[in-house]
Amino acid sequence: MRLADGAHWVFSAVISNRSRSLLTALGIAIGITSVSLLTAIGEGVQQYVLESFSQFGARIIAIHPGRKDTHGAGGLLSTIRPLTLQDAAALRRLPGVEQIVPVVQGAGAVEYFKRQRSGVILGVGADMSEAWGFKVALGSFFSADLDQGRSVAVLGYTMRKELFAETNPLGQHIRIGGRRFRVIGAVEKKGQMLGIDMDDVVYIPAQSALQMFNRESLMEIDVVFAANTSLKRMEEAITTLLRQRHGRDDVSLTSQNDMLASMENILSILKMSVAALGGISLLVGAVGILAIMSTTVRERTSEIGLLRAIGASKPLILRLFLVEAVLLAMFGGVLGLLLLLLLQAIFSVLLPDLPMVFQPFFIVLALLVSGLIGLLAGVVPAAQAANLDPVEALHEE
Amino acid sequence: MANLERSLTASFMMAWADTFIFVSQVLMRQRFRTVVLWVAIAIGVIAVNLLTALGEGAKSYVLSEFNVLGRHTLITLPGKKETRGGMPPITGESPRALTLKDAQAVSRLSGVKTVAPLVLGNIEVSYAGKIRESLVMGSSRSFFALRHLVLARGQLLPERGRFKGEAVAVIGSRLQDELFAGKPALGEWLRLGDSRFRVIGVLKTSGTRFGFDMDEVVIIPVVSAQSLFNADGLFRLFAEVRHFSQLDAVKQQMVELLKQRHEGEEDVTVISQDAMLSSLQKILDTLTYAVSGIAAVSMLVAAILIMNMMIITVSQRRKEIGLLKALGASSALVRRLFLAEAGLIAALAALSGWMLSHLVLLLANNYFSDIQFHSPWWAQAASIALALGLSLLFAWLPAQRASSLAPVQALQGKTEQAQR
């Protein structure tokens, strides 16, 4: 049988049973749609989370006091081995270090005239704006040594809006935790990061924050290092320096890479399991192909007998039915992608916030997978067809 | 065709019992088809049941992990934020510390049964040359009952020293193993930083709770912890109310009291554990619904398969349908026969899927003793109802087609194409 004839034979078999083929393909289509949709959502969530994490830049190492891993709460706990501003100053002198951000975090009331708002008070260093990529929208940020311990403050977006509305905050005096601070700048809108509002903040010099909270130790020091320095070398340099200064290893280092890697790991597993969930429908769709192909083989027994009688070989019959199964499944795959397109359009109107990322690679993959499913589901029925005894098959009906 | 004749003898006034026999015979005759449909539906039912059980199991595990304080407990954190987020607030430091005096004042409120202050810190613990860095909790005797901490040996922190710094410590079980290596720890002197503390009690193993490994902690009187870390602020203040109904009232009183004590400024956050966990519970619930909903889509696929198979069956059995009708069977009866066929498969598949998922859950619960997987009744009912409902819905069209066949043409075995 020539290839063209074979193609024609298979094609007409699929076409002649239009409603049956359509319904079979629909089963696969729903499976493919749910797998692709869920993968797209998983991918979207992954990218969203990783992006909001990496907005701080990739070459950043966070130093926390205390050696033991206490689930990120390390900086909040009391310790008898403080991480001080002097440590931060010493770290800044290390070769390869570009910026240093000492961090003290707290919460309290911020007042301006009659207005009051409780928000996050963040004690940071002059490098923060550059190191974290927080652009100053108005006025200026603290200058390096000049503002250490001075009563100046920079407002986050929400804090500025709540206290000053549209008026100019520069030069005004506000009360933070009962002390007077002069506003010297405002930071642009940063939005939310993992559900935490990054704008409901007032920034003050770390030294002032330590005094306000009556603390000895910083909660964290962020080190941004130069591009030509390797992460490993930098970590070693930091550890050595702090060991010299403290007489022992009493800090823990977390690099952005560590954090991203573990985060990516978790999210990948999540994405896989979500896609596997969608796979359940695909499995049922495959059972559908198996069922329909078997029925088809039974219906066309006499036809197969005739083909065998005029010289069609067993492998040829096998091939014909396999191709039919694959064709059905691929048809389902295409249908599924169309359905996906429709759903995507609906979602973009109804749930514009839902993070979804469609990759062309996955679309090709979806088609290949659907073809593979057709192949697997078609094996049993095709073998049934190929193994029919020609004489008996001809006698049927 | 012998089956058919037998069935037909009763077909004029076919009762439900006869319908059942007729349909069973049809199903038996087409064993392969029946099995395939059976499997397709059962997969959906099993998937929905197992996934909801997984979700519910995970939920109750996570909640019990966090649910260490009991419903009667209010938690006070220093500092206040305007933003109401989903997660429990992390406030960090506050300009005005929450002090032991505040704790004493709170304990005098009429609705408050007990209070437990908490100071938390990391410190190096050493004994006979062995050093370990571990978590130090500074608190009072009532803390043990509040956190359901049970002693393996020795005694709790002294009641009389509640607001006095005594140099005594209760240690976690693993810390005892690591530092004392099998020797009795009671009465021995530990070194915390530069101070010496006498071990008076050892905790029973309880594992990680609330993010803290309770097997490796050192619990000392709160005043001792404050002087150890040279800090006068509390990390948390727990207060247990006398009656659950008073929870909100006491919460208000506490906020007012602390506001008064802090020069009129409301700079603390008071939350109940329920409030803290409710957002977590909501997230986990949504997750469970989403997961089981996705699994339910597979039932739709199975229903489409049923429809497809029924269409094929109807066209294969045109002659038989024609004969039935010629013998006087009404359209309604024919429709009923086909619907019953779909319904019977769906019911059997749903039931066996349901039983199989219970079996799997039983095994899983035996295997994992930590998490109890349990599919809620609504999910079980919904999975079975959905399987039945969708199957009947999608079988309706083919059944309708069968019932509207004209008897004569059908008897002649004319194909659909010829009819068009």
JSON list of C-alpha atoms in Angstrom, two decimals, chain A residues 150-329:
[
{"chain": "A", "resi": 150, "resn": "ARG", "atom": "CA", "xyz": [20.49, 61.86, 62.79]},
{"chain": "A", "resi": 151, "resn": "SER", "atom": "CA", "xyz": [16.77, 62.36, 62.97]},
{"chain": "A", "resi": 152, "resn": "VAL", "atom": "CA", "xyz": [15.95, 62.26, 59.30]},
{"chain": "A", "resi": 153, "resn": "ALA", "atom": "CA", "xyz": [13.40, 60.00, 57.63]},
{"chain": "A", "resi": 154, "resn": "VAL", "atom": "CA", "xyz": [12.46, 58.83, 54.15]},
{"chain": "A", "resi": 155, "resn": "LEU", "atom": "CA", "xyz": [8.85, 57.83, 53.52]},
{"chain": "A", "resi": 156, "resn": "GLY", "atom": "CA", "xyz": [7.51, 54.79, 51.68]},
{"chain": "A", "resi": 157, "resn": "TYR", "atom": "CA", "xyz": [4.76, 55.34, 49.12]},
{"chain": "A", "resi": 158, "resn": "THR", "atom": "CA", "xyz": [1.74, 54.35, 51.23]},
{"chain": "A", "resi": 159, "resn": "MET", "atom": "CA", "xyz": [3.06, 56.11, 54.31]},
{"chain": "A", "resi": 160, "resn": "ARG", "atom": "CA", "xyz": [3.55, 59.31, 52.34]},
{"chain": "A", "resi": 161, "resn": "LYS", "atom": "CA", "xyz": [0.07, 59.14, 50.82]},
{"chain": "A", "resi": 162, "resn": "GLU", "atom": "CA", "xyz": [-1.60, 58.46, 54.17]},
{"chain": "A", "resi": 163, "resn": "LEU", "atom": "CA", "xyz": [0.20, 61.20, 56.06]},
{"chain": "A", "resi": 164, "resn": "PHE", "atom": "CA", "xyz": [0.66, 63.90, 53.46]},
{"chain": "A", "resi": 165, "resn": "ALA", "atom": "CA", "xyz": [-1.83, 63.08, 50.71]},
{"chain": "A", "resi": 166, "resn": "GLU", "atom": "CA", "xyz": [-0.81, 65.36, 47.83]},
{"chain": "A", "resi": 167, "resn": "THR", "atom": "CA", "xyz": [1.13, 67.94, 49.83]},
{"chain": "A", "resi": 168, "resn": "ASN", "atom": "CA", "xyz": [4.90, 68.16, 49.77]},
{"chain": "A", "resi": 169, "resn": "PRO", "atom": "CA", "xyz": [6.41, 66.23, 52.71]},
{"chain": "A", "resi": 170, "resn": "LEU", "atom": "CA", "xyz": [9.98, 67.48, 52.24]},
{"chain": "A", "resi": 171, "resn": "GLY", "atom": "CA", "xyz": [11.33, 69.39, 55.21]},
{"chain": "A", "resi": 172, "resn": "GLN", "atom": "CA", "xyz": [8.26, 68.62, 57.36]},
{"chain": "A", "resi": 173, "resn": "HIS", "atom": "CA", "xyz": [8.67, 67.16, 60.82]},
{"chain": "A", "resi": 174, "resn": "ILE", "atom": "CA", "xyz": [6.98, 63.89, 61.74]},
{"chain": "A", "resi": 175, "resn": "ARG", "atom": "CA", "xyz": [6.98, 61.88, 64.96]},
{"chain": "A", "resi": 176, "resn": "ILE", "atom": "CA", "xyz": [8.15, 58.32, 64.81]},
{"chain": "A", "resi": 177, "resn": "GLY", "atom": "CA", "xyz": [7.85, 56.32, 68.02]},
{"chain": "A", "resi": 178, "resn": "GLY", "atom": "CA", "xyz": [7.54, 59.58, 69.92]},
{"chain": "A", "resi": 179, "resn": "ARG", "atom": "CA", "xyz": [10.66, 61.21, 68.44]},
{"chain": "A", "resi": 180, "resn": "ARG", "atom": "CA", "xyz": [10.87, 64.04, 65.94]},
{"chain": "A", "resi": 181, "resn": "PHE", "atom": "CA", "xyz": [12.24, 63.30, 62.51]},
{"chain": "A", "resi": 182, "resn": "ARG", "atom": "CA", "xyz": [12.63, 65.56, 59.49]},
{"chain": "A", "resi": 183, "resn": "VAL", "atom": "CA", "xyz": [11.43, 64.14, 56.16]},
{"chain": "A", "resi": 184, "resn": "ILE", "atom": "CA", "xyz": [14.17, 64.38, 53.55]},
{"chain": "A", "resi": 185, "resn": "GLY", "atom": "CA", "xyz": [12.80, 62.11, 50.85]},
{"chain": "A", "resi": 186, "resn": "ALA", "atom": "CA", "xyz": [10.20, 59.68, 49.59]},
{"chain": "A", "resi": 187, "resn": "VAL", "atom": "CA", "xyz": [10.63, 56.33, 47.82]},
{"chain": "A", "resi": 188, "resn": "GLU", "atom": "CA", "xyz": [8.73, 55.33, 44.71]},
{"chain": "A", "resi": 189, "resn": "LYS", "atom": "CA", "xyz": [5.91, 52.75, 44.84]},
{"chain": "A", "resi": 190, "resn": "LYS", "atom": "CA", "xyz": [7.23, 49.21, 45.26]},
{"chain": "A", "resi": 191, "resn": "GLY", "atom": "CA", "xyz": [4.02, 47.21, 45.58]},
{"chain": "A", "resi": 192, "resn": "GLN", "atom": "CA", "xyz": [3.67, 43.98, 47.46]},
{"chain": "A", "resi": 193, "resn": "MET", "atom": "CA", "xyz": [6.18, 41.23, 47.90]},
{"chain": "A", "resi": 194, "resn": "LEU", "atom": "CA", "xyz": [4.66, 37.88, 48.83]},
{"chain": "A", "resi": 195, "resn": "GLY", "atom": "CA", "xyz": [1.72, 39.60, 50.44]},
{"chain": "A", "resi": 196, "resn": "ILE", "atom": "CA", "xyz": [3.77, 42.07, 52.46]},
{"chain": "A", "resi": 197, "resn": "ASP", "atom": "CA", "xyz": [3.19, 45.72, 51.63]},
{"chain": "A", "resi": 198, "resn": "MET", "atom": "CA", "xyz": [6.60, 47.21, 50.87]},
{"chain": "A", "resi": 199, "resn": "ASP", "atom": "CA", "xyz": [5.23, 50.75, 50.86]},
{"chain": "A", "resi": 200, "resn": "ASP", "atom": "CA", "xyz": [3.77, 51.11, 54.35]},
{"chain": "A", "resi": 201, "resn": "VAL", "atom": "CA", "xyz": [7.22, 51.93, 55.64]},
{"chain": "A", "resi": 202, "resn": "VAL", "atom": "CA", "xyz": [9.25, 54.76, 57.02]},
{"chain": "A", "resi": 203, "resn": "TYR", "atom": "CA", "xyz": [13.05, 54.53, 56.63]},
{"chain": "A", "resi": 204, "resn": "ILE", "atom": "CA", "xyz": [15.33, 55.99, 59.26]},
{"chain": "A", "resi": 205, "resn": "PRO", "atom": "CA", "xyz": [19.10, 55.64, 59.77]},
{"chain": "A", "resi": 206, "resn": "ALA", "atom": "CA", "xyz": [19.99, 52.30, 61.40]},
{"chain": "A", "resi": 207, "resn": "GLN", "atom": "CA", "xyz": [21.73, 54.05, 64.28]},
{"chain": "A", "resi": 208, "resn": "SER", "atom": "CA", "xyz": [18.57, 55.99, 65.14]},
{"chain": "A", "resi": 209, "resn": "ALA", "atom": "CA", "xyz": [16.52, 52.78, 64.95]},
{"chain": "A", "resi": 210, "resn": "LEU", "atom": "CA", "xyz": [18.88, 50.98, 67.34]},
{"chain": "A", "resi": 211, "resn": "GLN", "atom": "CA", "xyz": [18.46, 53.83, 69.80]},
{"chain": "A", "resi": 212, "resn": "MET", "atom": "CA", "xyz": [14.71, 53.95, 69.37]},
{"chain": "A", "resi": 213, "resn": "PHE", "atom": "CA", "xyz": [14.30, 50.23, 69.93]},
{"chain": "A", "resi": 214, "resn": "ASN", "atom": "CA", "xyz": [16.98, 50.17, 72.61]},
{"chain": "A", "resi": 215, "resn": "ARG", "atom": "CA", "xyz": [18.87, 47.45, 70.81]},
{"chain": "A", "resi": 216, "resn": "GLU", "atom": "CA", "xyz": [22.50, 46.59, 70.55]},
{"chain": "A", "resi": 217, "resn": "SER", "atom": "CA", "xyz": [22.38, 44.24, 67.59]},
{"chain": "A", "resi": 218, "resn": "LEU", "atom": "CA", "xyz": [21.33, 44.74, 64.01]},
{"chain": "A", "resi": 219, "resn": "MET", "atom": "CA", "xyz": [18.85, 42.19, 62.68]},
{"chain": "A", "resi": 220, "resn": "GLU", "atom": "CA", "xyz": [20.55, 41.74, 59.36]},
{"chain": "A", "resi": 221, "resn": "ILE", "atom": "CA", "xyz": [23.36, 43.08, 57.23]},
{"chain": "A", "resi": 222, "resn": "ASP", "atom": "CA", "xyz": [22.97, 42.85, 53.46]},
{"chain": "A", "resi": 223, "resn": "VAL", "atom": "CA", "xyz": [26.17, 42.77, 51.46]},
{"chain": "A", "resi": 224, "resn": "VAL", "atom": "CA", "xyz": [26.09, 43.54, 47.74]},
{"chain": "A", "resi": 225, "resn": "PHE", "atom": "CA", "xyz": [29.30, 42.44, 46.04]},
{"chain": "A", "resi": 226, "resn": "ALA", "atom": "CA", "xyz": [30.95, 43.34, 42.75]},
{"chain": "A", "resi": 227, "resn": "ALA", "atom": "CA", "xyz": [30.27, 41.32, 39.61]},
{"chain": "A", "resi": 228, "resn": "ASN", "atom": "CA", "xyz": [33.89, 40.23, 39.32]},
{"chain": "A", "resi": 229, "resn": "THR", "atom": "CA", "xyz": [33.90, 38.64, 42.78]},
{"chain": "A", "resi": 230, "resn": "SER", "atom": "CA", "xyz": [32.61, 35.11, 43.16]},
{"chain": "A", "resi": 231, "resn": "LEU", "atom": "CA", "xyz": [29.94, 34.31, 45.72]},
{"chain": "A", "resi": 232, "resn": "LYS", "atom": "CA", "xyz": [32.15, 31.74, 47.39]},
{"chain": "A", "resi": 233, "resn": "ARG", "atom": "CA", "xyz": [35.11, 34.09, 47.78]},
{"chain": "A", "resi": 234, "resn": "MET", "atom": "CA", "xyz": [32.85, 36.78, 49.15]},
{"chain": "A", "resi": 235, "resn": "GLU", "atom": "CA", "xyz": [31.27, 34.43, 51.70]},
{"chain": "A", "resi": 236, "resn": "GLU", "atom": "CA", "xyz": [34.70, 33.31, 52.83]},
{"chain": "A", "resi": 237, "resn": "ALA", "atom": "CA", "xyz": [35.89, 36.89, 53.19]},
{"chain": "A", "resi": 238, "resn": "ILE", "atom": "CA", "xyz": [32.84, 37.82, 55.25]},
{"chain": "A", "resi": 239, "resn": "THR", "atom": "CA", "xyz": [33.15, 34.76, 57.50]},
{"chain": "A", "resi": 240, "resn": "THR", "atom": "CA", "xyz": [36.86, 35.41, 58.08]},
{"chain": "A", "resi": 241, "resn": "LEU", "atom": "CA", "xyz": [36.37, 39.06, 58.87]},
{"chain": "A", "resi": 242, "resn": "LEU", "atom": "CA", "xyz": [33.52, 38.46, 61.33]},
{"chain": "A", "resi": 243, "resn": "ARG", "atom": "CA", "xyz": [35.41, 35.59, 62.95]},
{"chain": "A", "resi": 244, "resn": "GLN", "atom": "CA", "xyz": [38.30, 37.96, 63.55]},
{"chain": "A", "resi": 245, "resn": "ARG", "atom": "CA", "xyz": [36.04, 40.63, 64.94]},
{"chain": "A", "resi": 246, "resn": "HIS", "atom": "CA", "xyz": [33.90, 38.35, 67.14]},
{"chain": "A", "resi": 247, "resn": "GLY", "atom": "CA", "xyz": [36.47, 35.71, 68.01]},
{"chain": "A", "resi": 248, "resn": "ARG", "atom": "CA", "xyz": [34.17, 32.92, 66.77]},
{"chain": "A", "resi": 249, "resn": "ASP", "atom": "CA", "xyz": [31.71, 31.91, 64.07]},
{"chain": "A", "resi": 250, "resn": "ASP", "atom": "CA", "xyz": [28.47, 33.37, 65.31]},
{"chain": "A", "resi": 251, "resn": "VAL", "atom": "CA", "xyz": [26.63, 34.53, 62.22]},
{"chain": "A", "resi": 252, "resn": "SER", "atom": "CA", "xyz": [24.75, 32.77, 59.45]},
{"chain": "A", "resi": 253, "resn": "LEU", "atom": "CA", "xyz": [25.01, 33.78, 55.80]},
{"chain": "A", "resi": 254, "resn": "THR", "atom": "CA", "xyz": [22.22, 33.42, 53.27]},
{"chain": "A", "resi": 255, "resn": "SER", "atom": "CA", "xyz": [22.91, 34.24, 49.67]},
{"chain": "A", "resi": 256, "resn": "GLN", "atom": "CA", "xyz": [20.23, 35.24, 47.21]},
{"chain": "A", "resi": 257, "resn": "ASN", "atom": "CA", "xyz": [21.26, 32.19, 45.22]},
{"chain": "A", "resi": 258, "resn": "ASP", "atom": "CA", "xyz": [20.61, 29.82, 48.15]},
{"chain": "A", "resi": 259, "resn": "MET", "atom": "CA", "xyz": [17.22, 31.34, 48.63]},
{"chain": "A", "resi": 260, "resn": "LEU", "atom": "CA", "xyz": [16.28, 31.31, 44.96]},
{"chain": "A", "resi": 261, "resn": "ALA", "atom": "CA", "xyz": [17.52, 27.76, 44.53]},
{"chain": "A", "resi": 262, "resn": "SER", "atom": "CA", "xyz": [15.47, 26.34, 47.36]},
{"chain": "A", "resi": 263, "resn": "MET", "atom": "CA", "xyz": [12.48, 28.41, 46.31]},
{"chain": "A", "resi": 264, "resn": "GLU", "atom": "CA", "xyz": [12.78, 27.24, 42.72]},
{"chain": "A", "resi": 265, "resn": "ASN", "atom": "CA", "xyz": [13.03, 23.67, 43.91]},
{"chain": "A", "resi": 266, "resn": "ILE", "atom": "CA", "xyz": [9.77, 23.85, 45.84]},
{"chain": "A", "resi": 267, "resn": "LEU", "atom": "CA", "xyz": [7.96, 25.65, 43.06]},
{"chain": "A", "resi": 268, "resn": "SER", "atom": "CA", "xyz": [9.12, 23.16, 40.43]},
{"chain": "A", "resi": 269, "resn": "ILE", "atom": "CA", "xyz": [7.77, 20.27, 42.48]},
{"chain": "A", "resi": 270, "resn": "LEU", "atom": "CA", "xyz": [4.52, 22.16, 42.89]},
{"chain": "A", "resi": 271, "resn": "LYS", "atom": "CA", "xyz": [4.30, 22.79, 39.15]},
{"chain": "A", "resi": 272, "resn": "MET", "atom": "CA", "xyz": [4.93, 19.14, 38.38]},
{"chain": "A", "resi": 273, "resn": "SER", "atom": "CA", "xyz": [2.29, 17.88, 40.79]},
{"chain": "A", "resi": 274, "resn": "VAL", "atom": "CA", "xyz": [-0.25, 20.35, 39.49]},
{"chain": "A", "resi": 275, "resn": "ALA", "atom": "CA", "xyz": [0.42, 19.21, 35.94]},
{"chain": "A", "resi": 276, "resn": "ALA", "atom": "CA", "xyz": [0.08, 15.60, 37.10]},
{"chain": "A", "resi": 277, "resn": "LEU", "atom": "CA", "xyz": [-3.35, 16.48, 38.48]},
{"chain": "A", "resi": 278, "resn": "GLY", "atom": "CA", "xyz": [-4.43, 17.57, 35.05]},
{"chain": "A", "resi": 279, "resn": "GLY", "atom": "CA", "xyz": [-2.95, 14.32, 33.79]},
{"chain": "A", "resi": 280, "resn": "ILE", "atom": "CA", "xyz": [-5.79, 12.39, 35.43]},
{"chain": "A", "resi": 281, "resn": "SER", "atom": "CA", "xyz": [-8.18, 13.72, 32.80]},
{"chain": "A", "resi": 282, "resn": "LEU", "atom": "CA", "xyz": [-5.67, 12.83, 30.11]},
{"chain": "A", "resi": 283, "resn": "LEU", "atom": "CA", "xyz": [-5.56, 9.29, 31.45]},
{"chain": "A", "resi": 284, "resn": "VAL", "atom": "CA", "xyz": [-9.33, 8.96, 31.21]},
{"chain": "A", "resi": 285, "resn": "GLY", "atom": "CA", "xyz": [-9.14, 10.41, 27.70]},
{"chain": "A", "resi": 286, "resn": "ALA", "atom": "CA", "xyz": [-6.62, 7.72, 26.80]},
{"chain": "A", "resi": 287, "resn": "VAL", "atom": "CA", "xyz": [-8.97, 5.05, 28.12]},
{"chain": "A", "resi": 288, "resn": "GLY", "atom": "CA", "xyz": [-11.54, 6.61, 25.79]},
{"chain": "A", "resi": 289, "resn": "ILE", "atom": "CA", "xyz": [-9.29, 6.15, 22.76]},
{"chain": "A", "resi": 290, "resn": "LEU", "atom": "CA", "xyz": [-8.65, 2.56, 23.75]},
{"chain": "A", "resi": 291, "resn": "ALA", "atom": "CA", "xyz": [-12.39, 1.90, 24.04]},
{"chain": "A", "resi": 292, "resn": "ILE", "atom": "CA", "xyz": [-13.36, 3.57, 20.80]},
{"chain": "A", "resi": 293, "resn": "MET", "atom": "CA", "xyz": [-10.53, 2.01, 18.78]},
{"chain": "A", "resi": 294, "resn": "SER", "atom": "CA", "xyz": [-11.46, -1.45, 20.03]},
{"chain": "A", "resi": 295, "resn": "THR", "atom": "CA", "xyz": [-15.05, -0.88, 19.04]},
{"chain": "A", "resi": 296, "resn": "THR", "atom": "CA", "xyz": [-13.92, 0.32, 15.63]},
{"chain": "A", "resi": 297, "resn": "VAL", "atom": "CA", "xyz": [-11.79, -2.75, 15.10]},
{"chain": "A", "resi": 298, "resn": "ARG", "atom": "CA", "xyz": [-14.72, -4.97, 15.98]},
{"chain": "A", "resi": 299, "resn": "GLU", "atom": "CA", "xyz": [-17.03, -3.10, 13.62]},
{"chain": "A", "resi": 300, "resn": "ARG", "atom": "CA", "xyz": [-14.61, -3.29, 10.75]},
{"chain": "A", "resi": 301, "resn": "THR", "atom": "CA", "xyz": [-13.67, -6.92, 11.13]},
{"chain": "A", "resi": 302, "resn": "SER", "atom": "CA", "xyz": [-14.87, -7.88, 7.67]},
{"chain": "A", "resi": 303, "resn": "GLU", "atom": "CA", "xyz": [-13.05, -4.95, 6.13]},
{"chain": "A", "resi": 304, "resn": "ILE", "atom": "CA", "xyz": [-9.83, -6.02, 7.80]},
{"chain": "A", "resi": 305, "resn": "GLY", "atom": "CA", "xyz": [-10.38, -9.56, 6.58]},
{"chain": "A", "resi": 306, "resn": "LEU", "atom": "CA", "xyz": [-10.75, -8.27, 3.05]},
{"chain": "A", "resi": 307, "resn": "LEU", "atom": "CA", "xyz": [-7.57, -6.23, 3.32]},
{"chain": "A", "resi": 308, "resn": "ARG", "atom": "CA", "xyz": [-5.69, -9.27, 4.59]},
{"chain": "A", "resi": 309, "resn": "ALA", "atom": "CA", "xyz": [-7.15, -11.43, 1.83]},
{"chain": "A", "resi": 310, "resn": "ILE", "atom": "CA", "xyz": [-5.89, -9.14, -0.92]},
{"chain": "A", "resi": 311, "resn": "GLY", "atom": "CA", "xyz": [-2.40, -9.22, 0.54]},
{"chain": "A", "resi": 312, "resn": "ALA", "atom": "CA", "xyz": [-2.11, -6.62, 3.30]},
{"chain": "A", "resi": 313, "resn": "SER", "atom": "CA", "xyz": [0.47, -7.78, 5.82]},
{"chain": "A", "resi": 314, "resn": "LYS", "atom": "CA", "xyz": [-0.04, -7.90, 9.60]},
{"chain": "A", "resi": 315, "resn": "PRO", "atom": "CA", "xyz": [2.37, -5.01, 10.26]},
{"chain": "A", "resi": 316, "resn": "LEU", "atom": "CA", "xyz": [0.51, -2.90, 7.72]},
{"chain": "A", "resi": 317, "resn": "ILE", "atom": "CA", "xyz": [-2.83, -3.44, 9.49]},
{"chain": "A", "resi": 318, "resn": "LEU", "atom": "CA", "xyz": [-1.13, -2.69, 12.81]},
{"chain": "A", "resi": 319, "resn": "ARG", "atom": "CA", "xyz": [0.30, 0.48, 11.37]},
{"chain": "A", "resi": 320, "resn": "LEU", "atom": "CA", "xyz": [-2.99, 1.62, 9.87]},
{"chain": "A", "resi": 321, "resn": "PHE", "atom": "CA", "xyz": [-4.83, 1.37, 13.18]},
{"chain": "A", "resi": 322, "resn": "LEU", "atom": "CA", "xyz": [-1.98, 2.89, 15.16]},
{"chain": "A", "resi": 323, "resn": "VAL", "atom": "CA", "xyz": [-1.91, 5.86, 12.82]},
{"chain": "A", "resi": 324, "resn": "GLU", "atom": "CA", "xyz": [-5.66, 6.22, 13.22]},
{"chain": "A", "resi": 325, "resn": "ALA", "atom": "CA", "xyz": [-5.33, 6.27, 17.02]},
{"chain": "A", "resi": 326, "resn": "VAL", "atom": "CA", "xyz": [-2.49, 8.79, 16.87]},
{"chain": "A", "resi": 327, "resn": "LEU", "atom": "CA", "xyz": [-4.43, 10.95, 14.44]},
{"chain": "A", "resi": 328, "resn": "LEU", "atom": "CA", "xyz": [-7.45, 10.96, 16.74]},
{"chain": "A", "resi": 329, "resn": "ALA", "atom": "CA", "xyz": [-5.32, 11.91, 19.73]}
]
